[in-house]
CSV table of C-alpha atoms in Angstrom, one decimal:
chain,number,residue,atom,x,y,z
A,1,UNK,CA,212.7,88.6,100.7
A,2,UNK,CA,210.0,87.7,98.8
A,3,UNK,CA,210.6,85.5,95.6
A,4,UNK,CA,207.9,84.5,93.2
A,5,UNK,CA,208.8,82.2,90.2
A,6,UNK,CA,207.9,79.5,88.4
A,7,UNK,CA,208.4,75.9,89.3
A,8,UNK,CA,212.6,74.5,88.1
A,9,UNK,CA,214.1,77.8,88.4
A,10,UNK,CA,215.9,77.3,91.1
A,11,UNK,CA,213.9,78.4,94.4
A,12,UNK,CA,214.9,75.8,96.2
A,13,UNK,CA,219.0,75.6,95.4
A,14,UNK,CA,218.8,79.1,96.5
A,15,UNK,CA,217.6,77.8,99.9
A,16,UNK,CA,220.3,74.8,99.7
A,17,UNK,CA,223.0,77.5,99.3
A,18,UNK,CA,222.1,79.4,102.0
A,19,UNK,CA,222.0,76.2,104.4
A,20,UNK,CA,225.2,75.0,103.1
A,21,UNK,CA,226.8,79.1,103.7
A,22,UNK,CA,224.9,79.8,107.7
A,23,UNK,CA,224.4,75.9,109.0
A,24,UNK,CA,221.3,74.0,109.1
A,25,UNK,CA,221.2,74.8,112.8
A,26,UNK,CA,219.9,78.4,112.6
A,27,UNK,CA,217.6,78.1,109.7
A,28,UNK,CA,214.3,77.3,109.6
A,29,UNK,CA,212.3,75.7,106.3
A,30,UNK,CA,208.3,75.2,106.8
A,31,UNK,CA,205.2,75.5,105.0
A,32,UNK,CA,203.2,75.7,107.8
A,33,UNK,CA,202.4,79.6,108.3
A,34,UNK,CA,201.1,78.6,111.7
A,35,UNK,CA,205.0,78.5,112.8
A,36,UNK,CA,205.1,82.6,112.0
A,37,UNK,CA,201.9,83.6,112.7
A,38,UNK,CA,200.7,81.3,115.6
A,39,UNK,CA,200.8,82.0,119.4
A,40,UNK,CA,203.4,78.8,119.5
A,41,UNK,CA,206.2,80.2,118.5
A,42,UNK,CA,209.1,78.4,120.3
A,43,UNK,CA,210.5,76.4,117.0
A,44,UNK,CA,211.5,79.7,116.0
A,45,UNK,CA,214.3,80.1,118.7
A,46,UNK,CA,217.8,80.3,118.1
A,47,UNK,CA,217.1,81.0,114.1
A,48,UNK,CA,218.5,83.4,111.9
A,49,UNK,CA,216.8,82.5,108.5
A,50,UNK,CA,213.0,81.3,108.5
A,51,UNK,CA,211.9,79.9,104.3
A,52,UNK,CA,208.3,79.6,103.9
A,53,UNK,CA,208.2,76.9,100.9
A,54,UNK,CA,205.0,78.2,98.5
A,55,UNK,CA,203.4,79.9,101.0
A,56,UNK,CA,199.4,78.8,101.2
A,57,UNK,CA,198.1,81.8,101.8
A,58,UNK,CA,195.1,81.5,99.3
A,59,UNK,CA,192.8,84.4,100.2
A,60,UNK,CA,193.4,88.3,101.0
A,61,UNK,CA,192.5,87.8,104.8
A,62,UNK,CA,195.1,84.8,105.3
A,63,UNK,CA,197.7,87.0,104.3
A,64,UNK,CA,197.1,90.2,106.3
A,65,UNK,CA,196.7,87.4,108.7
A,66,UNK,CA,200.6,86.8,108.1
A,67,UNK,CA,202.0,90.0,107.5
A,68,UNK,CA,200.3,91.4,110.8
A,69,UNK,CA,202.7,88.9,112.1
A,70,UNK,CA,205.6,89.0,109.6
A,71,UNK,CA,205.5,92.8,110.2
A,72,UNK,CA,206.4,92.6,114.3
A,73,UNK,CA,209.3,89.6,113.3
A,74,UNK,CA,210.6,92.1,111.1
A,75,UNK,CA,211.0,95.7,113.0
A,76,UNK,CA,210.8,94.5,116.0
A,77,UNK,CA,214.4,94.2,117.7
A,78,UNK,CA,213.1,92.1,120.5
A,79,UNK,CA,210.6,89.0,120.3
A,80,UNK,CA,208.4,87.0,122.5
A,81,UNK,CA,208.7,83.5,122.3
A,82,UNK,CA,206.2,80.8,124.0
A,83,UNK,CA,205.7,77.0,123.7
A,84,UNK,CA,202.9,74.9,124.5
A,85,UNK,CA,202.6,74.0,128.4
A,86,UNK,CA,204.9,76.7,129.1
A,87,UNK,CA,206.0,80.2,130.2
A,88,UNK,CA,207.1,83.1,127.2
A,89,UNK,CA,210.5,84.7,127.1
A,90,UNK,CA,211.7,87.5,125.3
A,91,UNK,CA,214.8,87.2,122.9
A,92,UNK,CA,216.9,89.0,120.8
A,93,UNK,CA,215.6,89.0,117.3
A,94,UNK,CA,217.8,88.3,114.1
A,95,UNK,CA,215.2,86.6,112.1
A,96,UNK,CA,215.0,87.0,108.3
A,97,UNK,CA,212.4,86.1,106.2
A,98,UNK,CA,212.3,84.4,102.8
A,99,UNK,CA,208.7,83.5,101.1
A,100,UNK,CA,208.9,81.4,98.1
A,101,UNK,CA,206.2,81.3,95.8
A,102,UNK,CA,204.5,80.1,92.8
A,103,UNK,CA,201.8,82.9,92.9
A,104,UNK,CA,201.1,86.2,94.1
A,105,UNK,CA,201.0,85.2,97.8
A,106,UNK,CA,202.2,88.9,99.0
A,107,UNK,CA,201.1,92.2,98.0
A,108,UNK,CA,203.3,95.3,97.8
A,109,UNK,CA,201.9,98.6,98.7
A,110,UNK,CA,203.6,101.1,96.4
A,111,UNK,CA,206.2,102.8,99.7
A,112,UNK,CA,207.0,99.3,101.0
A,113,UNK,CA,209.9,99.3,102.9
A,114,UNK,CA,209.5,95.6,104.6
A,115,UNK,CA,209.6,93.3,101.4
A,116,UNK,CA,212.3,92.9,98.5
A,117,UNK,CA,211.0,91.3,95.4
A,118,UNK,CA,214.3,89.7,93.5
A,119,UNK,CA,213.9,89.3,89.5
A,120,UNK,CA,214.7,85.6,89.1
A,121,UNK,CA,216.3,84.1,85.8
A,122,UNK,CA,213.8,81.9,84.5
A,123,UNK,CA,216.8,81.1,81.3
A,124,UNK,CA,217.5,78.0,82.7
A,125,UNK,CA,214.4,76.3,83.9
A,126,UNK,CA,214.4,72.6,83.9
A,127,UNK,CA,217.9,72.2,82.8
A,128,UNK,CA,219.1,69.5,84.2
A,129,UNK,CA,222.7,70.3,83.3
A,130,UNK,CA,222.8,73.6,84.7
A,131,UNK,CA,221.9,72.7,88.0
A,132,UNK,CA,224.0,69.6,88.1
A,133,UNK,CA,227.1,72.0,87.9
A,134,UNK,CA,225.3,74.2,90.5
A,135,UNK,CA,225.0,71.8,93.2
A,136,UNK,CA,228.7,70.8,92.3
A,137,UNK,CA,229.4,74.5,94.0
A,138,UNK,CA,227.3,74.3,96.2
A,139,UNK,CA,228.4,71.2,98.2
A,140,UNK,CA,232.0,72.7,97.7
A,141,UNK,CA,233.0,73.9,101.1
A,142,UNK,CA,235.6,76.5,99.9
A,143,UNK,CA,233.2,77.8,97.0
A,144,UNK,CA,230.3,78.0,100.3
A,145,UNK,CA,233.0,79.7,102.5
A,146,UNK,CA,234.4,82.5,99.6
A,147,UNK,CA,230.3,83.5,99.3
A,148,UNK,CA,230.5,83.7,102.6
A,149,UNK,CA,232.9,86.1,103.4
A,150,UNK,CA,231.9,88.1,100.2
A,151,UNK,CA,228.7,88.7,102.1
A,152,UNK,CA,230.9,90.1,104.6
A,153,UNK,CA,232.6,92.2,102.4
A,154,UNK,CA,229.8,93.7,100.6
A,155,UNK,CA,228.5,94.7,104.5
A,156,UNK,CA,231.5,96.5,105.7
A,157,UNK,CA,231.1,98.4,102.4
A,158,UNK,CA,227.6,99.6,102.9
A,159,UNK,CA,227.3,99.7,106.6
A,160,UNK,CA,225.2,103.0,106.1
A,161,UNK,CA,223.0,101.3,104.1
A,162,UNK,CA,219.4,100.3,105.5
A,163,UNK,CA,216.4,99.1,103.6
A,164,UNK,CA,214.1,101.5,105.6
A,165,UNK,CA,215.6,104.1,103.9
A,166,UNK,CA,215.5,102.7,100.3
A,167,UNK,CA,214.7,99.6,98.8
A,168,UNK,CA,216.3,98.0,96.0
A,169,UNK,CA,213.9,98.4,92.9
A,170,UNK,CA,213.0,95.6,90.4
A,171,UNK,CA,211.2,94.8,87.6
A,172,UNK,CA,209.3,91.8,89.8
A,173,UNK,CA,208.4,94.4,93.0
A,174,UNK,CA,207.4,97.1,90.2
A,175,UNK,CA,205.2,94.5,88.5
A,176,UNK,CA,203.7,93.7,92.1
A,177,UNK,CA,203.1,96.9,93.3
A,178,UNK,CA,201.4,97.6,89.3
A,179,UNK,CA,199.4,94.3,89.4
A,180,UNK,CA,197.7,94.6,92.4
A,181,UNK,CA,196.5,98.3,92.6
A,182,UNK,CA,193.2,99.2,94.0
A,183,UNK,CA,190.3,99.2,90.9
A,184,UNK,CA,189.2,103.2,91.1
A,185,UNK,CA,193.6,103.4,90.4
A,186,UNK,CA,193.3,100.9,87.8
A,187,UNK,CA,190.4,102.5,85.8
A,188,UNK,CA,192.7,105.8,85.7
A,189,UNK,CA,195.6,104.7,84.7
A,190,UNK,CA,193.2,102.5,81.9
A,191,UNK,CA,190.9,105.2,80.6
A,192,UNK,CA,193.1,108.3,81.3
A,193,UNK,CA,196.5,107.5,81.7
A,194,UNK,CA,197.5,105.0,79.2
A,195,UNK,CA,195.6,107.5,76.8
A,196,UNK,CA,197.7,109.9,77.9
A,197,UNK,CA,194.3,111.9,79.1
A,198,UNK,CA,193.8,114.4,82.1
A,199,UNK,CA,191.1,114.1,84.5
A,200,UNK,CA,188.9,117.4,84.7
A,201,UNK,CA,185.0,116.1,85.0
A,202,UNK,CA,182.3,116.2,88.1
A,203,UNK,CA,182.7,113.9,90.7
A,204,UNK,CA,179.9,112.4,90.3
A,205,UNK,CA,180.6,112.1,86.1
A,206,UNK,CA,183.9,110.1,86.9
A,207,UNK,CA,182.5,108.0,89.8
A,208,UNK,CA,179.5,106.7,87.0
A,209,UNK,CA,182.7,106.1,84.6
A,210,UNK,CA,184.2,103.9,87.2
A,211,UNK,CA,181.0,102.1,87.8
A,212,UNK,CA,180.6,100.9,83.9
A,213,UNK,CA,184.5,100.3,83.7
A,214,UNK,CA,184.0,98.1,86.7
A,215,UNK,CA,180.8,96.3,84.9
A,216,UNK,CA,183.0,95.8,81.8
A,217,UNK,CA,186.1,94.3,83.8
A,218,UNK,CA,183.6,92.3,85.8
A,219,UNK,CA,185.2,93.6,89.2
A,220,UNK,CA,182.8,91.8,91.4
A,221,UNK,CA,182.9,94.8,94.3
A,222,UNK,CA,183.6,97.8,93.1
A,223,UNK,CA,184.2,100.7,95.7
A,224,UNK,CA,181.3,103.3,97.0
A,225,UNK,CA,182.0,106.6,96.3
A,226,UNK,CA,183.5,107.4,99.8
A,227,UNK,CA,186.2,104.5,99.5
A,228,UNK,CA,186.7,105.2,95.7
A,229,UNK,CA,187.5,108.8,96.4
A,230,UNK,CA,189.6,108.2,99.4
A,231,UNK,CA,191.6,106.4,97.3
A,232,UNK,CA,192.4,108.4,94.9
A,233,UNK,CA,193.2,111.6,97.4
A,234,UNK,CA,195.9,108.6,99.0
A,235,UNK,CA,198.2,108.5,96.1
A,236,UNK,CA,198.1,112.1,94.8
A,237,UNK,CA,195.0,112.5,92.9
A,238,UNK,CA,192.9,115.7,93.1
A,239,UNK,CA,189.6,115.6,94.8
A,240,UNK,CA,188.3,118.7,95.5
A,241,UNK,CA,185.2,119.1,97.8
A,242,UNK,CA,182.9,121.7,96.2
A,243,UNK,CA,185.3,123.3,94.1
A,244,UNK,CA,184.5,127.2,94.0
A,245,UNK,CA,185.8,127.3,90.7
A,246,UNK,CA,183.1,124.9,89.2
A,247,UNK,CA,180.2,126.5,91.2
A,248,UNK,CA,180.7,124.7,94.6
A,249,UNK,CA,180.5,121.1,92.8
A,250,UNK,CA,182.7,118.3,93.8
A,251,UNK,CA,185.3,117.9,91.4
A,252,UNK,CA,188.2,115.7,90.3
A,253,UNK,CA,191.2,117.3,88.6
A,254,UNK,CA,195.1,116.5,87.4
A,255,UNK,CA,196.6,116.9,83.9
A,256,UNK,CA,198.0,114.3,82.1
A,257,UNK,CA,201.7,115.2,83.2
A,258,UNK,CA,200.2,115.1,87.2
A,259,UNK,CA,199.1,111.9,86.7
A,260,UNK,CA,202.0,110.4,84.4
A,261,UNK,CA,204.3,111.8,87.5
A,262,UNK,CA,202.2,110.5,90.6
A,263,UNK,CA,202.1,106.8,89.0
A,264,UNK,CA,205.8,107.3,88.1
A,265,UNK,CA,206.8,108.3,91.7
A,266,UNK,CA,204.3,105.6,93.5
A,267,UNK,CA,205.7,103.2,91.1
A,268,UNK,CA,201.7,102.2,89.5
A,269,UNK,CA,203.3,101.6,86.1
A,270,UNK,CA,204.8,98.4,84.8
A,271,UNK,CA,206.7,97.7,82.3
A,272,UNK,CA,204.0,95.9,80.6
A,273,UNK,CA,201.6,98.7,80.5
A,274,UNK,CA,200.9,99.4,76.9
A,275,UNK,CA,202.3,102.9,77.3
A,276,UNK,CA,205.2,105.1,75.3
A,277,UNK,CA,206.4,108.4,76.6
A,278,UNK,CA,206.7,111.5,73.8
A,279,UNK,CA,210.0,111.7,72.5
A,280,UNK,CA,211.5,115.0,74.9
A,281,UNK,CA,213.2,118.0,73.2
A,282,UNK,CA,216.9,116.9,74.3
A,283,UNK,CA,215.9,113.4,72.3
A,284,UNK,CA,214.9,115.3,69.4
A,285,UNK,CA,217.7,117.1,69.1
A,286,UNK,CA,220.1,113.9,69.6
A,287,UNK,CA,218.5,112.2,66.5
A,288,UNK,CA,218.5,115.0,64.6
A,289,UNK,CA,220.9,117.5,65.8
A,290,UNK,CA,224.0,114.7,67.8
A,291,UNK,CA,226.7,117.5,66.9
A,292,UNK,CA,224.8,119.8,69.8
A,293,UNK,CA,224.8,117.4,72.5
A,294,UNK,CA,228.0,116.7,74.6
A,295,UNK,CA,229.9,113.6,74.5
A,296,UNK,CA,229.3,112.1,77.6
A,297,UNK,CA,225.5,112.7,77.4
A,298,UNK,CA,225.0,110.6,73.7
A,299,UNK,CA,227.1,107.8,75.9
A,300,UNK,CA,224.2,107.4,78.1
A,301,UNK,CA,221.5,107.6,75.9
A,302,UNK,CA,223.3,105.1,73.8
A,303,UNK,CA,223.6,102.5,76.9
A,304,UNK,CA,220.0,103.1,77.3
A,305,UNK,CA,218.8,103.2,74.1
A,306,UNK,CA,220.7,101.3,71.6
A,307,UNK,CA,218.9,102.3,68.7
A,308,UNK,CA,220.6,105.9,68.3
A,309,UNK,CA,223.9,105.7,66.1
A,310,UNK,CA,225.5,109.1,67.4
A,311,UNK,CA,228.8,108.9,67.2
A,312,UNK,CA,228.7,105.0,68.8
A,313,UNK,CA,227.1,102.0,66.8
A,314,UNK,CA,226.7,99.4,69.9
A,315,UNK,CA,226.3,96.4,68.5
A,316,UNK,CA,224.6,93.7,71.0
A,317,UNK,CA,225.6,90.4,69.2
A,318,UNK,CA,229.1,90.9,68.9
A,319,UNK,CA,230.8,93.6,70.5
A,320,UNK,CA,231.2,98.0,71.0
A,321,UNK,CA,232.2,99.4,68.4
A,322,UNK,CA,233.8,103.1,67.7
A,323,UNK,CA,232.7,104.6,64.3
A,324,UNK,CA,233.3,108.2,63.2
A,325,UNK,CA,234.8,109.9,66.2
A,326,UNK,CA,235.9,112.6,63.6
A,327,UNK,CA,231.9,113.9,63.6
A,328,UNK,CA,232.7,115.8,66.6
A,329,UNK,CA,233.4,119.3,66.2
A,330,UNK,CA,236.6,121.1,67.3
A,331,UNK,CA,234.3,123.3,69.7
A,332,UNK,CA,233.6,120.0,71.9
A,333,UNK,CA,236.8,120.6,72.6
A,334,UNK,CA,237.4,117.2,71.4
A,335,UNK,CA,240.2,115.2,68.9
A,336,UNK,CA,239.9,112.1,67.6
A,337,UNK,CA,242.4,110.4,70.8
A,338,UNK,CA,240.4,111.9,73.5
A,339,UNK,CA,236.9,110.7,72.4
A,340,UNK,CA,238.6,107.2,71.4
A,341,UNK,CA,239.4,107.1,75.6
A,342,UNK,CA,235.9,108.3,76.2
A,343,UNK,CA,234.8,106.0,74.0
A,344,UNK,CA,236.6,103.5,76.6
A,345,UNK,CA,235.3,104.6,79.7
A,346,UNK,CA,231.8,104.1,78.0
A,347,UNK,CA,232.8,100.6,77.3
A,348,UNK,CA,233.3,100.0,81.0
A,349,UNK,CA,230.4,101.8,82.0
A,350,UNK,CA,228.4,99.8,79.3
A,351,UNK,CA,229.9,96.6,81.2
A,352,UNK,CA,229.2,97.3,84.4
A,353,UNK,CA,225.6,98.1,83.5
């Protein structure tokens, strides 16, 4: 787990919790990346939990450095342990990892499948107050004990579930994965993207738009054209080596829509990107036309976008409320009753989200 967040937030009563919940005994809290990624490895016997506190990683080659390391410690199910003066063993390993951080210490790539980036609540930052009260749980044995066997519950629920098989998404590994994307990626989803543009030029045309792109971002090293190329074939974009349909000229192709769907499914777009999809047909027709679209439907546009009015008015600052259920047509199939208990389940849908 990798969490980056500002300083008061509460990194490090997260960490307390934890201690408090599994026992000082089997975790392991250091700042010294030498204790992961160091031939001496021996402190880390007989953990469960290893915290690296603000992890000093400072340049690009310290942290492949790391997550050479980290990477083995994670899939590995057995590990070799060695202290100074004496003989390795091999040992089970349970280790988990959290990294806690101020800055961007790790780097997603955009199918990682090793790190989970939590959104942190930054709301109470500082507040003395809050945290006060927190602590006051937190040093509560039976409070320490029910998250405990919660944990325990929420296993035996999922025990199918396994994070090489999906991640959980957030806003904070999104952002990661957008943030930190190679500069030949970045200038097309700058110039072309975000413009909502295709890409249809000479490969030599679009290589001499990288280069000035580069100039006016002053990226210090931007890629030859091998590298640059390379890629953009390794997330989906079309190079094509002396296209026959352009007279044998290399040539680099995708429409608008390719693009907008390859940065959707590698996950290259953030939230923060200056960038609006069209309004779709079935959106069109539910701000102009609500009477044609089935009940259930309008409920989840309206938990995901509030702004529509048909037939709920959802009202953020107070509460849900049901107005005109009588708009609905008889061929819905629909009477006033039966939408008011769909108009329920929508609630508790709306709550749960």
């Amino acid at each position: 787990i990798y969490v980056r967040a500002l300083k008061g937030v509460g990194k490090s009563t997260l960490l307390d919790l934890l201690v408090h919940v599994l026992g000082k005994h089997v975790v392991l809290h250091t700042a010294e990346t030498s204790t992961i990624s160091g031939r001496f490895n021996k402190l880390l016997q007989g953990k469960m939990l290893v915290t690296l506190e603000e992890a000093p990683t400072s340049t690009q080659a310290e942290w492949k450095s790391l997550d050479s390391k980290l990477k083995n410690y994670i899939t590995e199910h057995r590990m070799l342990l060695e202290g100074k003066g004496e003989n390795g063993f091999m040992v089970e390993n349970v280790l988990s990892f959290i990294i806690f951080a101020n800055k961007d210490a790790v780097v997603f790539s955009h199918d990682e499948r090793r790190y989970f980036s939590p959104d942190f609540c930054h709301d109470f930052q500082g507040t003395k107050e809050y945290f006060d009260k927190t602590y006051e749980y937190i040093e509560n044995s039976q409070v320490t004990e029910a998250f405990y066997f919660s944990c325990l519950d929420l296993h035996e629920q999922n025990l199918s579930w396994s994070c090489r098989n999906k991640m959980p998404e957030s806003d904070a590994a999104t952002n990661n994965i957008a943030n930190n994307i190679s500069s030949v990626v970045k200038f097309v989803k700058d110039e072309f993207l975000l413009h909502k543009q295709g890409i249809n030029m000479k490969a030599s045309e679009f290589y001499n738009q990288y280069k000035s792109y580069c100039q006016m971002e002053k990226i210090a090293h931007p890629y030859n054209k091998g590298p640059a190329f390379e890629r953009l074939k390794e997330i989906g974009i079309r190079y094509i080596h002396q296209s026959t349909k352009h007279h044998n000229q290399n040539w680099v192709e995708n429409s608008f829509e390719e693009l907008l769907a390859i940065f959707k499914r590698k996950k290259l777009l953030s939230k923060y990107d200056d960038f609006v999809e069209d309004t779709t047909e079935e959106e069109k027709i539910l701000i102009n036309e609500p009477e044609k679209i089935p009940v259930k439907k309008i409920f989840w546009k309206e938990i995901s976008e509030p702004n529509k009015l048909y037939p709920f008015k959802f009202d953020f600052s107070k509460e849900l409320k049901l107005i005109s259920p009588s708009k609905t047509t008889q061929e819905d199939g629909l009477n006033d009753q039966s939408l008011n208990d769909d108009f329920q389940g929508c609630i508790k849908l709306f709550d749960e989200k």
